[in-house]
XYZ file of C-alpha atoms in Angstrom:
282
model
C 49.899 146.421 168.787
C 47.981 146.976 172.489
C 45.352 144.532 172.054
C 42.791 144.457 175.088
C 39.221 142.764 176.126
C 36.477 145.200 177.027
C 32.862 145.071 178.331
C 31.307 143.755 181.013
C 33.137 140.492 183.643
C 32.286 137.357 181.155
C 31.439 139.248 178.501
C 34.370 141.114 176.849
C 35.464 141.757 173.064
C 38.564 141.696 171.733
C 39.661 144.808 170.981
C 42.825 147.201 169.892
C 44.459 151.023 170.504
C 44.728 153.087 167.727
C 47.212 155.664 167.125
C 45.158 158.205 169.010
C 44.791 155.849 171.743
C 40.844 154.471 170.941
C 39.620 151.469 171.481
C 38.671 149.638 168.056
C 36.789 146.562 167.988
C 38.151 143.669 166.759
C 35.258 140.737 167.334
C 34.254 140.967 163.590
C 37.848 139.789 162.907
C 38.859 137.129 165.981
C 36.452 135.316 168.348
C 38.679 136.223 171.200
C 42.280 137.318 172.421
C 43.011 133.409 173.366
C 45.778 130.996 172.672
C 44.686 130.746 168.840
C 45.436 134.693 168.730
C 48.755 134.625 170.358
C 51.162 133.095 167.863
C 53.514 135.073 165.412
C 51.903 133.814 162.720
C 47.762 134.923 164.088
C 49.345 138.216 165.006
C 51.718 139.090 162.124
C 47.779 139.044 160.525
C 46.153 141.321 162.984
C 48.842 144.022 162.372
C 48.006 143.832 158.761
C 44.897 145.772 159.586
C 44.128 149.325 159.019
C 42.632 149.911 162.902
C 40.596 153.080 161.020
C 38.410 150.089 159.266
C 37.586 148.965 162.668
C 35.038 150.098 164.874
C 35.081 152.927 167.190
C 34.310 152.010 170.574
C 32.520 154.881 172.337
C 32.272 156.045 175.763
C 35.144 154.871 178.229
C 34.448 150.747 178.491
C 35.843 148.241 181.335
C 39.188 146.681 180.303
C 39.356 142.945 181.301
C 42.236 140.420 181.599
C 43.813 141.251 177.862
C 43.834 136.950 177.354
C 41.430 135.183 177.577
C 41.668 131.258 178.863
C 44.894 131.897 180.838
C 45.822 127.874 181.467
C 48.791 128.964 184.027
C 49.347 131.985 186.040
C 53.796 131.992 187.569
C 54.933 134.226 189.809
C 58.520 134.586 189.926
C 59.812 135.481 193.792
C 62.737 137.782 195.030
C 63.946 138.603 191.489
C 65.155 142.212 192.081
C 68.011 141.935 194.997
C 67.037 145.120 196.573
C 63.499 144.060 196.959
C 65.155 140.664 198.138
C 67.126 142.973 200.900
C 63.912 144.411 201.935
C 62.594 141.511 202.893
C 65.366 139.921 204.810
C 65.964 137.801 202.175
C 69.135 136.278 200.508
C 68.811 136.517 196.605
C 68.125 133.588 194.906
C 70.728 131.359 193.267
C 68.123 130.340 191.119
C 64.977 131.859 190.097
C 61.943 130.689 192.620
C 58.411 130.565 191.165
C 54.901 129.559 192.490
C 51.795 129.588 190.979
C 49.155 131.832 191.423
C 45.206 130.382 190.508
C 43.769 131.528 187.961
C 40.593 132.676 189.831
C 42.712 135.580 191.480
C 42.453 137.025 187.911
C 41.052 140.229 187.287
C 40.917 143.618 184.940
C 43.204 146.637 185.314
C 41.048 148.790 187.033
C 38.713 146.290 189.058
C 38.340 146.530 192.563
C 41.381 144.727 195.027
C 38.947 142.802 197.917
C 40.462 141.764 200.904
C 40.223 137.995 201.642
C 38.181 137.380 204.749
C 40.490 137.893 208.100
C 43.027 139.606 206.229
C 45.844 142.061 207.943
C 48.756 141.622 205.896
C 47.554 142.204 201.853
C 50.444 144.130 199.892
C 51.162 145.391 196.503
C 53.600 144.444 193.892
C 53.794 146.153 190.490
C 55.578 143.630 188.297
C 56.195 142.901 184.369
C 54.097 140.462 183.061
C 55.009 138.219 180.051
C 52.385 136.595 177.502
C 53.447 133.244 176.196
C 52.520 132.922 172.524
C 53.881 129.575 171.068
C 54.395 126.576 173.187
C 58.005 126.238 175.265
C 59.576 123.106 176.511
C 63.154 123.112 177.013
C 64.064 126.157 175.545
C 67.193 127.968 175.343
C 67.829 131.439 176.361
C 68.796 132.325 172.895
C 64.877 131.121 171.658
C 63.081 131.863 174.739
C 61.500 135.927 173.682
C 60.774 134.107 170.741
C 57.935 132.563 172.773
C 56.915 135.227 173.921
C 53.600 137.426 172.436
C 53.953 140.411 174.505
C 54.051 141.860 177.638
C 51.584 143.579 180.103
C 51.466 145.103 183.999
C 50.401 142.720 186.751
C 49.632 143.498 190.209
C 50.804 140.388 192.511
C 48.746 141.384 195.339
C 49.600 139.837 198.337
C 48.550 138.753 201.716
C 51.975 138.439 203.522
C 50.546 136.710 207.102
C 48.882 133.972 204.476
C 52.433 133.984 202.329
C 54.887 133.357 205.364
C 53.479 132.782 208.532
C 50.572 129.936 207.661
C 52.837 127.265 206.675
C 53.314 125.407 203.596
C 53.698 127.353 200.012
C 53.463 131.143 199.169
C 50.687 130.183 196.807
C 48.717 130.288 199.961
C 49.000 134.099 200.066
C 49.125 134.804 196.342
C 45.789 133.159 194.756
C 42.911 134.615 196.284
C 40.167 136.322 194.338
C 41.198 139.401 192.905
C 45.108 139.293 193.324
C 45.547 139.540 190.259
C 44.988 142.308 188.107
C 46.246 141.863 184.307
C 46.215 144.831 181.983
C 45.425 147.250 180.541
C 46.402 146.023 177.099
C 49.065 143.201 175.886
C 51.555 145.064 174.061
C 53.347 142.708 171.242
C 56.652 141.732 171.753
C 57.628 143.891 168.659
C 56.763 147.303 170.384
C 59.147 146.721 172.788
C 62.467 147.315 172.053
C 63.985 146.622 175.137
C 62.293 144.370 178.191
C 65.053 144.882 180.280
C 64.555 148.509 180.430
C 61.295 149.540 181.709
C 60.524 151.335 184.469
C 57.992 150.627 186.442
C 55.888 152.393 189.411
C 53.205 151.721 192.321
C 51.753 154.959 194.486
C 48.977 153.823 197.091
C 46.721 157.085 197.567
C 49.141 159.420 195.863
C 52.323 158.241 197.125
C 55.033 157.095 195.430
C 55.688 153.768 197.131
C 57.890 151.260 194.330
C 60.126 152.902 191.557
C 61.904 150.543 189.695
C 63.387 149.354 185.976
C 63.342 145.879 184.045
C 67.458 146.201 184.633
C 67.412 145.590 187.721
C 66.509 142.061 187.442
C 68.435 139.276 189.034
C 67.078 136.927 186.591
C 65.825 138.483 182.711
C 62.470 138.214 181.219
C 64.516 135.173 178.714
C 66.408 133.681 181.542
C 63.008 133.037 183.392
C 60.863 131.716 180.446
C 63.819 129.250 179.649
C 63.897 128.161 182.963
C 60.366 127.587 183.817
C 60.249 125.743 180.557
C 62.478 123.054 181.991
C 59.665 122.299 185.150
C 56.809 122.635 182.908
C 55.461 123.296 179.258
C 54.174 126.667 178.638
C 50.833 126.691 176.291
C 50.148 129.820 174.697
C 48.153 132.292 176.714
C 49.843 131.214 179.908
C 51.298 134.304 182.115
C 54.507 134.799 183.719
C 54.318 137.462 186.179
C 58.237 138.386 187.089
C 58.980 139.895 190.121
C 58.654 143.312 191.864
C 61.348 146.243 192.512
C 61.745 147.355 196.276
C 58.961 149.678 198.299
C 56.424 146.525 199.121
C 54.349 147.390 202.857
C 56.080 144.477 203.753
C 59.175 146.016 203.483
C 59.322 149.506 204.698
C 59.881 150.627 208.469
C 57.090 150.828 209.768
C 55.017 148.489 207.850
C 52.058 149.496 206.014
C 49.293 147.269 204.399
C 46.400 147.635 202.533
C 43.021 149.072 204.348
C 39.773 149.327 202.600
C 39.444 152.646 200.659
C 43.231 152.774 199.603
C 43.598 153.281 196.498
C 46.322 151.658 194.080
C 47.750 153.439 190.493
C 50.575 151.676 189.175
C 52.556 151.131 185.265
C 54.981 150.543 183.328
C 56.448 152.403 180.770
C 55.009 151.674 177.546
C 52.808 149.202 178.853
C 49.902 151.645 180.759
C 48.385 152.121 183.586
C 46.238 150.183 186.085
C 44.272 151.967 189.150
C 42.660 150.305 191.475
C 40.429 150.570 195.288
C 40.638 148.155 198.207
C 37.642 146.905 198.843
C 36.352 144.624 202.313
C 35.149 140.945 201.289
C 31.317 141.329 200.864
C 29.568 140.102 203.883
């Protein structure tokens, strides 16, 4: 299933694609896409449903984050090497994560605003991973089994916050807007393989990050099991993993976001998410 929220900031629906790619409504059936939604057991009973006896929803509505109550938003850092070699960076021996707030949440397609004095804010177009059933300590060999489904994240990024302010990257990864969730959560069953997606970012037009799930220095099961030893993950809860090589940061010479860029970037199987730079509002 690709099960989204739609309508208005603070007032979205839960909602699902058809086969032709229309959005039905689902609020008749669920309150919400939250944590109650998430588990094998809530969703096994969604897919049940003929998406024809749903609603059409007409016109072209705003997507919003596809869950709603996210409790805890994880970045994972430098977990494809050659993004890691971009950087000047050795990869990691172990996977690094930070958190990113939950106010830097946003839909797809909603404007990226620059954060007051910034001159370093960056894209990364990563896989994002739904957590459906709580994890504590779980093995490798459980951990996609925690898992509800995946969806595309943007990790924006303001680099000068991130490295050269002192303290913890969280610093350069939480402010309003940095994170764009969506279009849609895709169930884990739709995907047959996580570790072989590709993904891509273009900033007006141009092809700036081209990358696949394989290239990974840490999988989408090795990350969930090991977060789930520093902390318990609660259904709804995102893991955002890492970006593929072609960040500003990265290429020669440098290039960062400027108001009126604008930002299109996917993932196989998982849509599409476009998106303009915007200055703070004065």
């Amino acid at each position: 299933m690709r099960l989204v929220r739609y309508g208005r900031p603070g007032k979205e629906k839960p909602g699902l694609f058809d086969e032709e790619g229309r959005v039905r409504d689902l609020s008749a059936i669920i309150g919400d896409i939250d944590a109650a939604a998430l588990g094998d057991k809530a969703l096994r009973k969604l897919a049940r449903i003929d998406p024809k006896t749903l609603p059409l929803v007409r016109g072209t509505p705003r997507f919003g984050v596809p869950v709603k109550g996210v409790g805890k938003f994880i970045g994972i850092g430098m977990n494809y090497a050659d993004h890691a070699a971009e950087t000047g960076a050795e990869p990691p021996r172990e996977p690094i994560f930070f958190l990113k707030a939950t106010s830097s949440l946003s839909g797809p397609d909603d404007p990226v605003q620059l954060p007051k004095g910034s001159k370093k804010t960056d894209w990364e177009v990563e896989l994002g991973v739904v957590i459906g059933t709580r994890a504590q300590y779980v093995t490798e060999e459980e951990a996609l089994n925690h898992v509800a489904g995946y969806c595309v994240v943007n990790d924006v990024s303001e680099r000068a916050y991130q490295f050269e302010m002192g303290g913890q990257w969280d610093k350069g990864k939480g402010c309003d807007t940095f994170g764009p969730v969506g279009p849609f959560l895709v169930t884990r069953d739709e995907i047959h393989d996580v570790q072989d997606l590709d993904l891509y970012l273009e900033v007006n037009g141009k092809r700036m990050q081209s990358g696949n799930t394989s290239s990974m220095i840490f999988s989408v099961a090795q990350i969930v099991s090991y977060v789930s030893r520093f902390m318990t993950l609660e259904p709804g809860d995102i893991i955002t993993t890492g970006t593929p090589p072609g960040v500003g940061m990265g290429r020669s010479p440098q290039r960062f976001l400027k108001k009126g860029d604008k930002l299109r970037l996917g993932i196989a199987g998982l849509g599409e998410q476009q998106q303009e730079v915007v200055a703070f509002p004065k």
